[in-house]
mmCIF file of C-alpha atoms in Angstrom:
data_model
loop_
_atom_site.group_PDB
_atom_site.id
_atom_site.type_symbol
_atom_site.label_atom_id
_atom_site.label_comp_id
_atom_site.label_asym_id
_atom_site.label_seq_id
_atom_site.Cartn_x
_atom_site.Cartn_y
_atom_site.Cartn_z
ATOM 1 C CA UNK A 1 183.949 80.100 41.670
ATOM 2 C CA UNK A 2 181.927 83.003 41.242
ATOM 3 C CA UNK A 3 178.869 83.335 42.893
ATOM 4 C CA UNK A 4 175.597 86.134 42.667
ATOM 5 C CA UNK A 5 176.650 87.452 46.574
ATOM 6 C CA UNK A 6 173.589 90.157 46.036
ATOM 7 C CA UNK A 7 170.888 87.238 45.523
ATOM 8 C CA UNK A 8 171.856 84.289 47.797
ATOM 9 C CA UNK A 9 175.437 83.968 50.016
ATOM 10 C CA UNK A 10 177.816 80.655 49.333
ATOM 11 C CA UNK A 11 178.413 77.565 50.660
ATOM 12 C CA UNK A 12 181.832 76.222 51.127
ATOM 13 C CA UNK A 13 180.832 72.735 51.712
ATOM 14 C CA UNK A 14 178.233 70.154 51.175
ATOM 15 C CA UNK A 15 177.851 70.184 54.996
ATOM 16 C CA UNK A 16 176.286 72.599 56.754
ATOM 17 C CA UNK A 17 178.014 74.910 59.128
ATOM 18 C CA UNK A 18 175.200 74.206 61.562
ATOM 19 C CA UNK A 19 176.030 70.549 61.560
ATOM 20 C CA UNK A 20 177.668 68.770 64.285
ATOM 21 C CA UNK A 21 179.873 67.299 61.547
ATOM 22 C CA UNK A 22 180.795 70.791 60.232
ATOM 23 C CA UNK A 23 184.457 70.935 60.495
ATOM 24 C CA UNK A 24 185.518 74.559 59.139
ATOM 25 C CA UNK A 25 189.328 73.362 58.944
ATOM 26 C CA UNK A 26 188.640 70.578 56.571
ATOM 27 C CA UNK A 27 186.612 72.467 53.827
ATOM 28 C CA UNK A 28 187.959 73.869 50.632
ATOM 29 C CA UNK A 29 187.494 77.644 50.177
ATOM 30 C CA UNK A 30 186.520 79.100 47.316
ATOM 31 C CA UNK A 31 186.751 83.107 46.918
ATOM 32 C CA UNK A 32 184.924 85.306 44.551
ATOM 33 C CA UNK A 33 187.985 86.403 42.642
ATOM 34 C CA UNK A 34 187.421 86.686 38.582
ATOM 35 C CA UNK A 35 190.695 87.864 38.229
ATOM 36 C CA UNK A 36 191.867 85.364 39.958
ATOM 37 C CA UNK A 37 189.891 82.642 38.005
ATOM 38 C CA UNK A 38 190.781 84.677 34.585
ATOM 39 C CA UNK A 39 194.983 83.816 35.871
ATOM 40 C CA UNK A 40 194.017 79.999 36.507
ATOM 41 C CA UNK A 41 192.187 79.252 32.938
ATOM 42 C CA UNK A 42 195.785 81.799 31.186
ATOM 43 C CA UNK A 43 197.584 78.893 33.530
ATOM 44 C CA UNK A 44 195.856 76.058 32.286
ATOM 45 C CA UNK A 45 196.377 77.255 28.469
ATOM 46 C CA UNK A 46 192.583 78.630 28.046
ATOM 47 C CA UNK A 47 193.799 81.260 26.158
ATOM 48 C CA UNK A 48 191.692 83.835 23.975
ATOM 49 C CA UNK A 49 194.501 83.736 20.877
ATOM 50 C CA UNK A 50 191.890 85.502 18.251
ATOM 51 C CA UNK A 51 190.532 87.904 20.269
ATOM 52 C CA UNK A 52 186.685 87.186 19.992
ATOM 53 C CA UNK A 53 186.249 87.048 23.703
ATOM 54 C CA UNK A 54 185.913 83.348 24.332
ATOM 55 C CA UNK A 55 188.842 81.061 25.451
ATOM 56 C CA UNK A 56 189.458 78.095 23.037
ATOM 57 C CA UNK A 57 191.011 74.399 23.896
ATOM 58 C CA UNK A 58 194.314 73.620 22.340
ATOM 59 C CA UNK A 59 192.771 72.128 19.252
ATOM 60 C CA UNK A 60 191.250 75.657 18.419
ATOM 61 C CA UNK A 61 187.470 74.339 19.585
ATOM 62 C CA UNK A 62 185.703 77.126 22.033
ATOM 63 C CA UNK A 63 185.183 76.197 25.577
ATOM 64 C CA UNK A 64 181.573 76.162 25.262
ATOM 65 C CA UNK A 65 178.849 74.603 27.670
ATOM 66 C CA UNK A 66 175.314 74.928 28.403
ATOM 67 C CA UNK A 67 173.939 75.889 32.068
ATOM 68 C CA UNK A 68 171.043 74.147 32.283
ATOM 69 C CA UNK A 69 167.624 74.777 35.225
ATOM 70 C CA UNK A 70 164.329 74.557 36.020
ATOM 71 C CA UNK A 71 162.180 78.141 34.946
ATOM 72 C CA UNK A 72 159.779 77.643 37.659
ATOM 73 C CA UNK A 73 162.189 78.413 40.289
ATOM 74 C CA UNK A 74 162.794 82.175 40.127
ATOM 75 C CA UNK A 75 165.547 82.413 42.867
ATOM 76 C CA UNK A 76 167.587 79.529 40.639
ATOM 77 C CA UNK A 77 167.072 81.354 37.555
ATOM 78 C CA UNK A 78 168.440 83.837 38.572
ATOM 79 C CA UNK A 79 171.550 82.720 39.916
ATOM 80 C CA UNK A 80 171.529 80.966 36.810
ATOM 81 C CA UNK A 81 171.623 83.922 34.733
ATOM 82 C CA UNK A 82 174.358 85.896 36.958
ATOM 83 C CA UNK A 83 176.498 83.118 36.811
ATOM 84 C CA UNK A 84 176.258 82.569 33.244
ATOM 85 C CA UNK A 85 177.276 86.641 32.754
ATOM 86 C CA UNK A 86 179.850 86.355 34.837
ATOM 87 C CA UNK A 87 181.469 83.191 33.297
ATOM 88 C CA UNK A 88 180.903 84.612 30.250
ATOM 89 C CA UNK A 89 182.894 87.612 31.024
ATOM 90 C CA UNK A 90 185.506 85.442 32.131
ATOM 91 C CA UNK A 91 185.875 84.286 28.539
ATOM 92 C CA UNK A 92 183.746 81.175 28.399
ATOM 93 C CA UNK A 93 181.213 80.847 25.927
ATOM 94 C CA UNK A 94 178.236 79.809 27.989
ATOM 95 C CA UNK A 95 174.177 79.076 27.059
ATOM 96 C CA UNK A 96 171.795 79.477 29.930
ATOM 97 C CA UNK A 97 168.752 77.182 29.451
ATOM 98 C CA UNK A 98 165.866 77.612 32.071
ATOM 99 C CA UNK A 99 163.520 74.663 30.832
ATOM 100 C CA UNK A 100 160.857 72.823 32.191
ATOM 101 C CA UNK A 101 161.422 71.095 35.498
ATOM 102 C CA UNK A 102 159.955 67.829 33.578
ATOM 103 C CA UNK A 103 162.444 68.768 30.690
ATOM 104 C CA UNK A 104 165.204 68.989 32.570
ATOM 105 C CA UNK A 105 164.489 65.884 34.871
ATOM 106 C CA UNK A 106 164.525 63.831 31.804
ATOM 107 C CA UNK A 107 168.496 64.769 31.457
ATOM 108 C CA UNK A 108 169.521 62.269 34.188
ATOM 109 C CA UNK A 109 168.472 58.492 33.185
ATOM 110 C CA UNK A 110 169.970 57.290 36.250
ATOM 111 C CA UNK A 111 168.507 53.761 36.477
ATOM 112 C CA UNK A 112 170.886 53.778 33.518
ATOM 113 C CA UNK A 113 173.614 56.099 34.734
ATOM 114 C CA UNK A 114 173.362 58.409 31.246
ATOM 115 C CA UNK A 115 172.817 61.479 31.310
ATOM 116 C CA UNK A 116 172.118 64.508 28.789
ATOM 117 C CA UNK A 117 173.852 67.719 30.103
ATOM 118 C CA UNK A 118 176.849 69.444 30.827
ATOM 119 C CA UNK A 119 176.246 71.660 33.611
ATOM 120 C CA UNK A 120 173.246 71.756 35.615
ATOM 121 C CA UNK A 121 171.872 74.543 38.696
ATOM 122 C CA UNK A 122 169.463 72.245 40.940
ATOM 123 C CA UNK A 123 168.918 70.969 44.173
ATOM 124 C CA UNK A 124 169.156 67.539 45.825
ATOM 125 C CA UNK A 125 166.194 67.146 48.263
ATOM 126 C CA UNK A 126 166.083 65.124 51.246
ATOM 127 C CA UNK A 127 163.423 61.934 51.008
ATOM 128 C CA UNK A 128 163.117 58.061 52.041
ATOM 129 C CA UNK A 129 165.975 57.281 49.774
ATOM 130 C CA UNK A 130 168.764 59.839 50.703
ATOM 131 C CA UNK A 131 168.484 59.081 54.591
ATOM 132 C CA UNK A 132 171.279 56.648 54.667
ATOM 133 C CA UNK A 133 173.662 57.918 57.308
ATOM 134 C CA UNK A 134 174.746 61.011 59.210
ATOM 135 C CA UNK A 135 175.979 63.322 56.498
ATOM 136 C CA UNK A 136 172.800 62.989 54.199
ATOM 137 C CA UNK A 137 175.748 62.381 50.976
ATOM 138 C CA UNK A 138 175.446 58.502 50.532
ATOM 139 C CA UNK A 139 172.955 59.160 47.271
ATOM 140 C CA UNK A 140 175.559 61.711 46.038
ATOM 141 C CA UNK A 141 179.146 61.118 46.762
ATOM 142 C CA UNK A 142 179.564 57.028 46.685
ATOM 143 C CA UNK A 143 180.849 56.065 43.361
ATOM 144 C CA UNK A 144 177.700 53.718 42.861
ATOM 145 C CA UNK A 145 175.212 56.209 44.584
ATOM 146 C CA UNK A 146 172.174 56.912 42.643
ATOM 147 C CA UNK A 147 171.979 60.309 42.514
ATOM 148 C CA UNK A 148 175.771 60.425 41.665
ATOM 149 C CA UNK A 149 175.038 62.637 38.577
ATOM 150 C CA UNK A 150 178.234 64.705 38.461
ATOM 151 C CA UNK A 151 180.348 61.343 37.203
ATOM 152 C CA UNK A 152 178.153 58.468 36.024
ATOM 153 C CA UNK A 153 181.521 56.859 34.694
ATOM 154 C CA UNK A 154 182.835 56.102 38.198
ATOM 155 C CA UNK A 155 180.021 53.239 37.456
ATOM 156 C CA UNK A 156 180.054 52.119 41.256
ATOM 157 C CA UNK A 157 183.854 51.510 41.288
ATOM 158 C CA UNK A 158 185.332 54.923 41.847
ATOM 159 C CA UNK A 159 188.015 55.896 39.001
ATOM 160 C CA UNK A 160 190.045 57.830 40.750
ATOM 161 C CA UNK A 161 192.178 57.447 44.194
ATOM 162 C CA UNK A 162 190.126 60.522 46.107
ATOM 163 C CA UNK A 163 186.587 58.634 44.955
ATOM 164 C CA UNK A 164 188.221 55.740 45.808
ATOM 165 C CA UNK A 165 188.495 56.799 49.165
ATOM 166 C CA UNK A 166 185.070 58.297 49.519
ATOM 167 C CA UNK A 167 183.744 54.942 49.021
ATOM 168 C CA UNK A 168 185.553 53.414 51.599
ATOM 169 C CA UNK A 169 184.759 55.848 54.131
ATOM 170 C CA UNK A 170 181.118 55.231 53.400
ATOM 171 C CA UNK A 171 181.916 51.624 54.028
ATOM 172 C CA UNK A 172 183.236 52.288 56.972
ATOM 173 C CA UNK A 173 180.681 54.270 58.477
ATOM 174 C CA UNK A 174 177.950 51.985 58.750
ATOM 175 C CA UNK A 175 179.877 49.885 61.060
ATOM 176 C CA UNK A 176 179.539 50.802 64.808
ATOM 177 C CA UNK A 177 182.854 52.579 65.759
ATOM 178 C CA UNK A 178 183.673 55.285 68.736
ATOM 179 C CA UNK A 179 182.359 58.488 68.050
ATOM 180 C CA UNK A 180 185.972 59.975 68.163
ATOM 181 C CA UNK A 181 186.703 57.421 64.967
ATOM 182 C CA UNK A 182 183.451 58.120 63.275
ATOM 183 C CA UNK A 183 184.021 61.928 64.023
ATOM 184 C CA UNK A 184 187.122 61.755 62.224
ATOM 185 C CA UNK A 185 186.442 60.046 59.474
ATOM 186 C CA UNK A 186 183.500 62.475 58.913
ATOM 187 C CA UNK A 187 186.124 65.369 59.099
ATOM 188 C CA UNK A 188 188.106 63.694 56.100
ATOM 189 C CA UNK A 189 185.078 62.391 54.226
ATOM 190 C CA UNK A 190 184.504 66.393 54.362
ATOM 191 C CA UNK A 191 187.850 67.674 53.173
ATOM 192 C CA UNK A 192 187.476 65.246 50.079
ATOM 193 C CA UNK A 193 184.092 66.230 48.798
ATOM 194 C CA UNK A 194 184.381 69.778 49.262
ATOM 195 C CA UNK A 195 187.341 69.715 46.794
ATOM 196 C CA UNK A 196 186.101 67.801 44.552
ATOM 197 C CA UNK A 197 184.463 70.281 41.460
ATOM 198 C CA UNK A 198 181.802 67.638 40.225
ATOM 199 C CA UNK A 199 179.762 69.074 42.528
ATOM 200 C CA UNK A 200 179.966 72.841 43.723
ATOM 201 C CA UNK A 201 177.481 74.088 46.503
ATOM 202 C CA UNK A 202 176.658 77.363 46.217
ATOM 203 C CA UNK A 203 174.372 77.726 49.368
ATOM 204 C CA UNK A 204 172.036 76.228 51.422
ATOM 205 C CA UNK A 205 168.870 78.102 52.276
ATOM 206 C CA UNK A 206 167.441 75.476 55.318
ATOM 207 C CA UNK A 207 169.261 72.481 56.722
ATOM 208 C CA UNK A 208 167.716 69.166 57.552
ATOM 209 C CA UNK A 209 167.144 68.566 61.014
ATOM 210 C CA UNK A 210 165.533 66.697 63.387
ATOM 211 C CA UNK A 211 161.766 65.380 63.377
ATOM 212 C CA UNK A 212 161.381 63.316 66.465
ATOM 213 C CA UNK A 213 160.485 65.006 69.413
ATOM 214 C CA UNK A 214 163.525 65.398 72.331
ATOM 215 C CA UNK A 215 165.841 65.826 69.149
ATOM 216 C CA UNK A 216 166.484 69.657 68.260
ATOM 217 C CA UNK A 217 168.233 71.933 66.715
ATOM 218 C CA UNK A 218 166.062 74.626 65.141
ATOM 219 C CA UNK A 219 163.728 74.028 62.227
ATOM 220 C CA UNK A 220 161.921 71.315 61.572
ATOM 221 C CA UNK A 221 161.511 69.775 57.804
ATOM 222 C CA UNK A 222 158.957 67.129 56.629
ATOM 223 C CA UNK A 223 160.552 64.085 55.874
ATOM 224 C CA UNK A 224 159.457 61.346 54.315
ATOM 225 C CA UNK A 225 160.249 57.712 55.662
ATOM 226 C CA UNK A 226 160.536 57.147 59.695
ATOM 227 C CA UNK A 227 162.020 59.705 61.548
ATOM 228 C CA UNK A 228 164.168 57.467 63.999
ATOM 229 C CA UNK A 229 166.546 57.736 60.990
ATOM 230 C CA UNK A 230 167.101 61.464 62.132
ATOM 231 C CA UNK A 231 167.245 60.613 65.902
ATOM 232 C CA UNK A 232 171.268 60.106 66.246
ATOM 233 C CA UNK A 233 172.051 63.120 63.763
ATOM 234 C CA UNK A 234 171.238 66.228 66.030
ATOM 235 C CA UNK A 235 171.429 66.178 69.863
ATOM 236 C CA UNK A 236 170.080 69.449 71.229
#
């Protein structure tokens, strides 16, 4: 996917390289390649056949999409706006919106898993609701998580065999196991999410880590909710 590499570096994974959990052989890898990406959409039939610059579906319609983000965040807007160029250059016919953060927070309805957007630039932040287990992902990843914005139709069941399997392993890890199980099971929870495109990281300026004192591994971050939830994640 391409990324601005002159505003903020990428992120090949959802978990940070700076995690005990990081496992650099399991992650997908993404390079910065547009002609590369411009050979993959030709493969896939996103073809250009009139010429006007922007690939078109087989039924003739444009392959259109809005990028949608919040305008008071000038870092994100910008990223927004290179990655809109550069898509466009790629032949997709993309709209860069940078709205209101209240605007754009009224996209996701998900109490009622709807939603209002196509793509979206934002962040997930780390609160009393999102500590849940070791990898910070059980709002995001689980079929029936709540912040599980990238495919509200999964609807809690998981509709395909790789979410299906996400699931499980989040099952699974809230059972005690040995750490040589749960390590492993982290590793493959790893390689599945960092494939799957409903959610791309692009980087990750500051890491979570550890708020209780004898537990350390660099910064510190406020977190909201008790801090013995942190304890087991980072052993310094």
């Amino acid at each position: 996917l391409p990324y601005p590499r002159t505003i903020l570096p990428p992120s090949d994974t959802v978990v940070s390289a700076r995690s005990p959990f990081y496992d650099p052989a399991a992650t997908a890898r993404f390079a910065f390649d547009p002609a590369r990406a411009g050979a993959l959409l030709d493969e896939l039939g996103l073809a250009d056949p009139d010429g006007d610059g922007v690939r078109q579906f087989a039924d003739g319609s444009p392959l259109a999409f809005t990028l949608n983000t919040n305008d008071n965040n000038p870092t994100r807007v910008a990223v927004g706006a290179a990655l809109a160029e550069r898509w466009r250059a790629l032949g997709l016919d993309v709209t860069f919106l940078a709205e209101t953060c209240s605007d754009l927070q009224t996209r996701y309805d998900l109490p009622n898993r709807q939603a209002a957007f196509e793509v979206t630039l934002i962040a997930f932040g780390l609160g009393f609701t999102t500590v849940r287990d070791e990898s910070y992902l059980s709002c995001q990843f689980p079929s029936g998580g709540f912040c599980h914005i990238h495919r509200l139709s999964d609807g809690g069941g998981g509709e395909t065999p790789a979410q299906q399997r996400i699931d499980e392993l989040f099952a699974l890890l809230v059972d005690a196991m040995p750490a040589g199980e749960r390590q492993a099971l982290l590793f493959e929870l790893q390689q599945l999410i960092s494939a799957d495109l409903g959610q791309i990281p692009l980087w990750r300026g500051r890491v979570a880590t550890a708020t209780r004192e004898g537990v350390r591994n660099g910064q510190a971050v406020g977190v909201p909710g008790p801090a013995l939830s942190l304890a087991y994640l980072w052993r310094g």
